[in-house]
Short mmCIF file of C-alpha atoms in Angstrom, two decimals:
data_model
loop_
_atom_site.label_atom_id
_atom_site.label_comp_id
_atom_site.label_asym_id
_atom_site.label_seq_id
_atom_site.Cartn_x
_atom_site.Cartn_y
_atom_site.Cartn_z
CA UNK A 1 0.00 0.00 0.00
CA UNK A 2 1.21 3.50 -0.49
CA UNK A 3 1.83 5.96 2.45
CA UNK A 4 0.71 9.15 3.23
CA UNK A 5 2.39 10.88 6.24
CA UNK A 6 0.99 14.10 8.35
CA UNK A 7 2.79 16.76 10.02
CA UNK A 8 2.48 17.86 12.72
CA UNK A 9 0.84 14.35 14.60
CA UNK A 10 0.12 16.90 17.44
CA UNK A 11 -0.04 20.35 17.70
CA UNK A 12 -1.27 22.90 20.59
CA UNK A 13 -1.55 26.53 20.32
CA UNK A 14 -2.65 29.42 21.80
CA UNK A 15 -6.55 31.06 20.51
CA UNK A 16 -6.44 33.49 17.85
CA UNK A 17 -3.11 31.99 16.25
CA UNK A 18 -2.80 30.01 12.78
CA UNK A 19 -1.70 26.26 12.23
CA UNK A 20 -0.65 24.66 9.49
CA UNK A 21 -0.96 20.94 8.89
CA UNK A 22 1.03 19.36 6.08
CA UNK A 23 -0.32 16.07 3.55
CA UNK A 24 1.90 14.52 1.41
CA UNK A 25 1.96 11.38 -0.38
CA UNK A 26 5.27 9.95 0.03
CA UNK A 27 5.52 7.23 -3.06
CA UNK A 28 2.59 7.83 -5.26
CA UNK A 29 0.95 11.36 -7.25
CA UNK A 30 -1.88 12.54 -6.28
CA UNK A 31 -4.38 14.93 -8.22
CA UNK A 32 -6.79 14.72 -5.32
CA UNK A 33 -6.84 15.04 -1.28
CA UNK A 34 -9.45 14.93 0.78
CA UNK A 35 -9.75 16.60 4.32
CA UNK A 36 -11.36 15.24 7.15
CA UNK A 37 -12.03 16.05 10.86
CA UNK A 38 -13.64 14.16 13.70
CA UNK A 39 -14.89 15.01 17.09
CA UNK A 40 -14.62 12.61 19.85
CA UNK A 41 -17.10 9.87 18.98
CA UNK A 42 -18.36 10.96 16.02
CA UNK A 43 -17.40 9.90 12.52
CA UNK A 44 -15.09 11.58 10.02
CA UNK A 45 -16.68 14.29 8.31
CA UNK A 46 -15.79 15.55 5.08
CA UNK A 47 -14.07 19.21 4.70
CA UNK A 48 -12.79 19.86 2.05
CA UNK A 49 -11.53 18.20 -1.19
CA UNK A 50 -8.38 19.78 -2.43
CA UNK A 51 -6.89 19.34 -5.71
CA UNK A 52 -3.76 20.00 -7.30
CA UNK A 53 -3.56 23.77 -9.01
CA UNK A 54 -6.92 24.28 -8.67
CA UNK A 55 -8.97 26.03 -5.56
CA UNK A 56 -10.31 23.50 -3.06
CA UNK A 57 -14.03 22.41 -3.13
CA UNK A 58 -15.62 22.92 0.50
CA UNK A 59 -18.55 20.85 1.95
CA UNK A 60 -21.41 22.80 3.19
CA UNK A 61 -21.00 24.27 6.29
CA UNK A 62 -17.39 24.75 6.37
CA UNK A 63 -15.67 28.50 6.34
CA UNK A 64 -13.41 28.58 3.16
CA UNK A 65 -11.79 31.43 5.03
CA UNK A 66 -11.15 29.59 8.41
CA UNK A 67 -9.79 26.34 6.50
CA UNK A 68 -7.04 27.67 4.11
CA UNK A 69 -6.04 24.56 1.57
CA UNK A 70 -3.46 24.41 -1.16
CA UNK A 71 -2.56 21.85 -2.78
CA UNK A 72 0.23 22.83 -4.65
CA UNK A 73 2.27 20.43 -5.47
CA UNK A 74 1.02 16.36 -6.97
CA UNK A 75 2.62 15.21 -3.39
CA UNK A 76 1.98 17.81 -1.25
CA UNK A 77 -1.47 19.84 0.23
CA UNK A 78 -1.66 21.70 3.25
CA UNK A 79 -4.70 22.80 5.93
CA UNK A 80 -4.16 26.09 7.66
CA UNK A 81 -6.40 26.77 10.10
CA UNK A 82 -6.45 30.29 10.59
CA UNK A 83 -7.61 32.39 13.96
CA UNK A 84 -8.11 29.26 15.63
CA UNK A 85 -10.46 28.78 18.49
CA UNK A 86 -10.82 26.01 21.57
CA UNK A 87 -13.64 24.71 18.45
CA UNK A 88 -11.55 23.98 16.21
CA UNK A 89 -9.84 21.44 18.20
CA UNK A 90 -10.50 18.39 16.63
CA UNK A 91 -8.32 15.33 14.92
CA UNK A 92 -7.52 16.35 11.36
CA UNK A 93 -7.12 13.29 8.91
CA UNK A 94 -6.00 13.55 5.44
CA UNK A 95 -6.18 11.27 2.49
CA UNK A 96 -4.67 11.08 -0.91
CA UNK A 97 -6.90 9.44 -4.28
CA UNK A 98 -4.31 6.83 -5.77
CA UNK A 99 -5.48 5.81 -9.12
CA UNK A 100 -2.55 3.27 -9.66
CA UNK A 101 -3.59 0.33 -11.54
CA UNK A 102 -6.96 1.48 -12.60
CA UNK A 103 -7.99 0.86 -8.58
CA UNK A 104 -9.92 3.88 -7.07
CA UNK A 105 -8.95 3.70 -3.37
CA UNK A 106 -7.71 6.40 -1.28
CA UNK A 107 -4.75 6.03 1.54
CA UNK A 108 -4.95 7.82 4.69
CA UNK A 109 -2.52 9.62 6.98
CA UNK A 110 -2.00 9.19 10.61
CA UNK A 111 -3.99 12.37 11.63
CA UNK A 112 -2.70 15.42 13.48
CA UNK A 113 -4.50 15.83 16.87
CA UNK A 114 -5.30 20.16 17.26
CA UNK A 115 -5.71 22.00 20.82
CA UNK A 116 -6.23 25.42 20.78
CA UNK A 117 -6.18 26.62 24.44
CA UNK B 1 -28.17 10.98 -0.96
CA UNK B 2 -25.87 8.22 0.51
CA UNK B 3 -25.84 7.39 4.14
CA UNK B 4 -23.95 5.10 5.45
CA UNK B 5 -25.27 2.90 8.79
CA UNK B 6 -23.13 0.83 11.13
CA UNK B 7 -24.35 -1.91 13.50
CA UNK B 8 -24.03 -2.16 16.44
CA UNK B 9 -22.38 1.10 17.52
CA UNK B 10 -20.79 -0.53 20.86
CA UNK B 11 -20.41 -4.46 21.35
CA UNK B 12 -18.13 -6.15 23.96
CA UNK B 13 -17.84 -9.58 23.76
CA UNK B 14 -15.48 -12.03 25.36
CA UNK B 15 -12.11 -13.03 23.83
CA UNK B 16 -11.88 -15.69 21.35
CA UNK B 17 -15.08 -15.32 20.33
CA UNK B 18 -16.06 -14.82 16.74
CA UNK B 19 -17.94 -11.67 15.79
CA UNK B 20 -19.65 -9.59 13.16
CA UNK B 21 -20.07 -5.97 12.62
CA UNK B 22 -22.62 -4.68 10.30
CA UNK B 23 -22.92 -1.96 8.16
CA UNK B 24 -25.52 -0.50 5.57
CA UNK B 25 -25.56 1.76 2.82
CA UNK B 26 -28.66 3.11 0.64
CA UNK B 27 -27.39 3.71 -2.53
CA UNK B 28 -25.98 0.84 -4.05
CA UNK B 29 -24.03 3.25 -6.85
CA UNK B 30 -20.58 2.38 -5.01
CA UNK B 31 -16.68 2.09 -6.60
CA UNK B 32 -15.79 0.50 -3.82
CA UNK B 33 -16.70 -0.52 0.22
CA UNK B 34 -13.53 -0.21 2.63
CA UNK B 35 -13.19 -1.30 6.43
CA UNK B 36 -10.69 0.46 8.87
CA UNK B 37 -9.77 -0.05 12.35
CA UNK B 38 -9.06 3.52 14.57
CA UNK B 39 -7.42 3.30 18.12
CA UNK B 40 -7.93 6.00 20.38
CA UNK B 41 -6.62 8.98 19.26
CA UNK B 42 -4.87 7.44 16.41
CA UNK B 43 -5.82 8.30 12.69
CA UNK B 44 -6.91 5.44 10.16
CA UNK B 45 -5.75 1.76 9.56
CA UNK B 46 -7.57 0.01 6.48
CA UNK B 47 -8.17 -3.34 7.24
CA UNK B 48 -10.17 -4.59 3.71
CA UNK B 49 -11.29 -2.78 0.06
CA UNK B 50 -13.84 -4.29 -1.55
CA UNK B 51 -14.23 -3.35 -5.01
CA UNK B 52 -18.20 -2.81 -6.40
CA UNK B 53 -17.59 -6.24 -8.30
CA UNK B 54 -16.78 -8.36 -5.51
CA UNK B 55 -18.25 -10.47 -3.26
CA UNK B 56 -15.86 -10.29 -0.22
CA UNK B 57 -12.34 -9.98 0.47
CA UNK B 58 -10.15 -11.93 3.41
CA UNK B 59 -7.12 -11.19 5.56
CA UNK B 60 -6.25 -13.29 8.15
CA UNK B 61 -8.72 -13.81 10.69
CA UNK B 62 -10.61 -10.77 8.86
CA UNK B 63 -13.33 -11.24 6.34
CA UNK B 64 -15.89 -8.63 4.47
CA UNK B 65 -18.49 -9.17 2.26
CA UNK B 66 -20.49 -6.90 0.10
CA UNK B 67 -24.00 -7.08 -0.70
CA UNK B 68 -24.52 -4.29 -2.94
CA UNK B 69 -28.00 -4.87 -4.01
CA UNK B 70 -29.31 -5.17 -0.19
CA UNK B 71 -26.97 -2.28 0.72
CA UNK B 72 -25.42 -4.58 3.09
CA UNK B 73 -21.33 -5.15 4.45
CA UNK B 74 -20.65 -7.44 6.97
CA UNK B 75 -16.75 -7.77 8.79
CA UNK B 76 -16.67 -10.49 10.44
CA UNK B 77 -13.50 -11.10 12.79
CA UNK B 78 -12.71 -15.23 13.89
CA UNK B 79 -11.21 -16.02 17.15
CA UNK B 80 -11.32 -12.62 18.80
CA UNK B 81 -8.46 -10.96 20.41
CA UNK B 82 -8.03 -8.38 23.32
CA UNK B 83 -5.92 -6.69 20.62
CA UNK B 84 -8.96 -6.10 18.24
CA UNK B 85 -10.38 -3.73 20.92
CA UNK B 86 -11.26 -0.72 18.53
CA UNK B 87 -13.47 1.50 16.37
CA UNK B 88 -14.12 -0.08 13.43
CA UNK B 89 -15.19 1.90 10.64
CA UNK B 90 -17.04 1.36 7.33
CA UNK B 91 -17.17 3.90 4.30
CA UNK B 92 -18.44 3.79 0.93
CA UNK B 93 -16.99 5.53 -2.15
CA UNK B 94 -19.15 6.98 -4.23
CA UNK B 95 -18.78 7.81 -7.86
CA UNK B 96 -17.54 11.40 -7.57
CA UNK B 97 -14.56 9.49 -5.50
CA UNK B 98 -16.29 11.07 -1.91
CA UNK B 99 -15.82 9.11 0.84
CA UNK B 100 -18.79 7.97 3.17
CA UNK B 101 -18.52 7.28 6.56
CA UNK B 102 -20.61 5.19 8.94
CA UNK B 103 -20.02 6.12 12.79
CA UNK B 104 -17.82 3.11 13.41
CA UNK B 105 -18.59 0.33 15.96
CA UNK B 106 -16.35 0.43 19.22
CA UNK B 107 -15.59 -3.04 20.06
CA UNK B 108 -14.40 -4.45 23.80
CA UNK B 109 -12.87 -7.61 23.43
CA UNK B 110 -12.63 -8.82 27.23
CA UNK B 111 -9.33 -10.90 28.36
#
């Protein structure tokens, strides 16, 4: 399987500052990435869906503005969540669309865990 | 609009028994079905892809099947382990390549 790696796996920060989480897709391209977040308990809920030169798509409810993506490079998008808030603390998953082989499937990183204090 | 459904959302059983966890989707327009296993704060293992064409897929002491005209995945897990205590997580792929996620089940396997 391929591998997708996060960074930071844990990040906490004061409210009202910006974070940046890094996706990249260490042995395969990838047009697309997807953003996810979860809340404890609850499933992963689709953010965002990022793709490579081209502005992200948001799912309805979340603030284009609060959620910065770019996804400018075939290996690399990033999340910036800007002004953040004790709210926004949540578990941040990324995944990357691998089209290898003529298989749809999509790899996953290991998540980066927010607190904003 | 898909929705995905998992079944039971908690189960505990005790070790070494064999177990199935259930989940349901209603629109059977699917590329593929996947399973994944989350630990506490951890992000995503994927335990089994089933494409739309097959039937079921095995690894181990793992095994999913896909019903996709009854909307219907089982994962069924032989000879339980304490180690198997997780979430585990079904999602559907639709054809714009969207992921959909049921809640997960958390599972308590007891020594």
């Amino acid at each position: 399987g391929a591998v997708v790696s996060q960074h930071p796996s844990r990040v906490i920060c004061k409210s009202g500052t910006s974070v940046k989480i890094e996706c990249r897709s260490l042995d395969f391209q990838a047009t697309t990435m997807f953003w996810y977040r979860q809340f404890p308990k609850q499933s992963l809920m689709l953010m965002a869906t990022s793709n490579e030169g081209s502005k992200a798509t948001y799912e309805q409810g979340v603030e284009k503005d609060k959620f910065l993506i770019n996804h400018a490079s075939l290996t690399l998008s990033t999340l910036t969540v800007t002004s953040a808030h004790p709210e926004d603390s949540s578990f941040y998953i990324c995944s990357a669309r691998d089209l290898r082989g003529g298989i749809e499937t999509q790899y996953f990183g290991p998540g980066t865990r927010l607190l904003v204090l | 609009k898909q929705e995905v459904t998992q079944i039971p959302a908690a189960l505990s059983v005790p070790e070494g028994e064999n177990l199935v966890l259930n989940c349901s989707f209603t629109d059977s327009a699917i590329y593929n079905l996947q399973w994944f296993r989350q630990d506490p704060g951890k992000g995503l293992t994927s335990l089994l892809l089933i494409q739309s064409s097959q039937r079921e897929q095995t690894s181990g002491r793992l095994n999913a099947s896909l019903d996709k005209s009854s909307g219907r995945s089982t994962l069924y897990i032989a000879a339980s382990q304490p180690g198997d205590s997780a979430t585990y997580l079904c999602a559907v792929l639709r054809s714009n390549y969207q992921l959909i996620w049921g809640a997960g089940t958390k599972l308590i396997i007891k020594p």
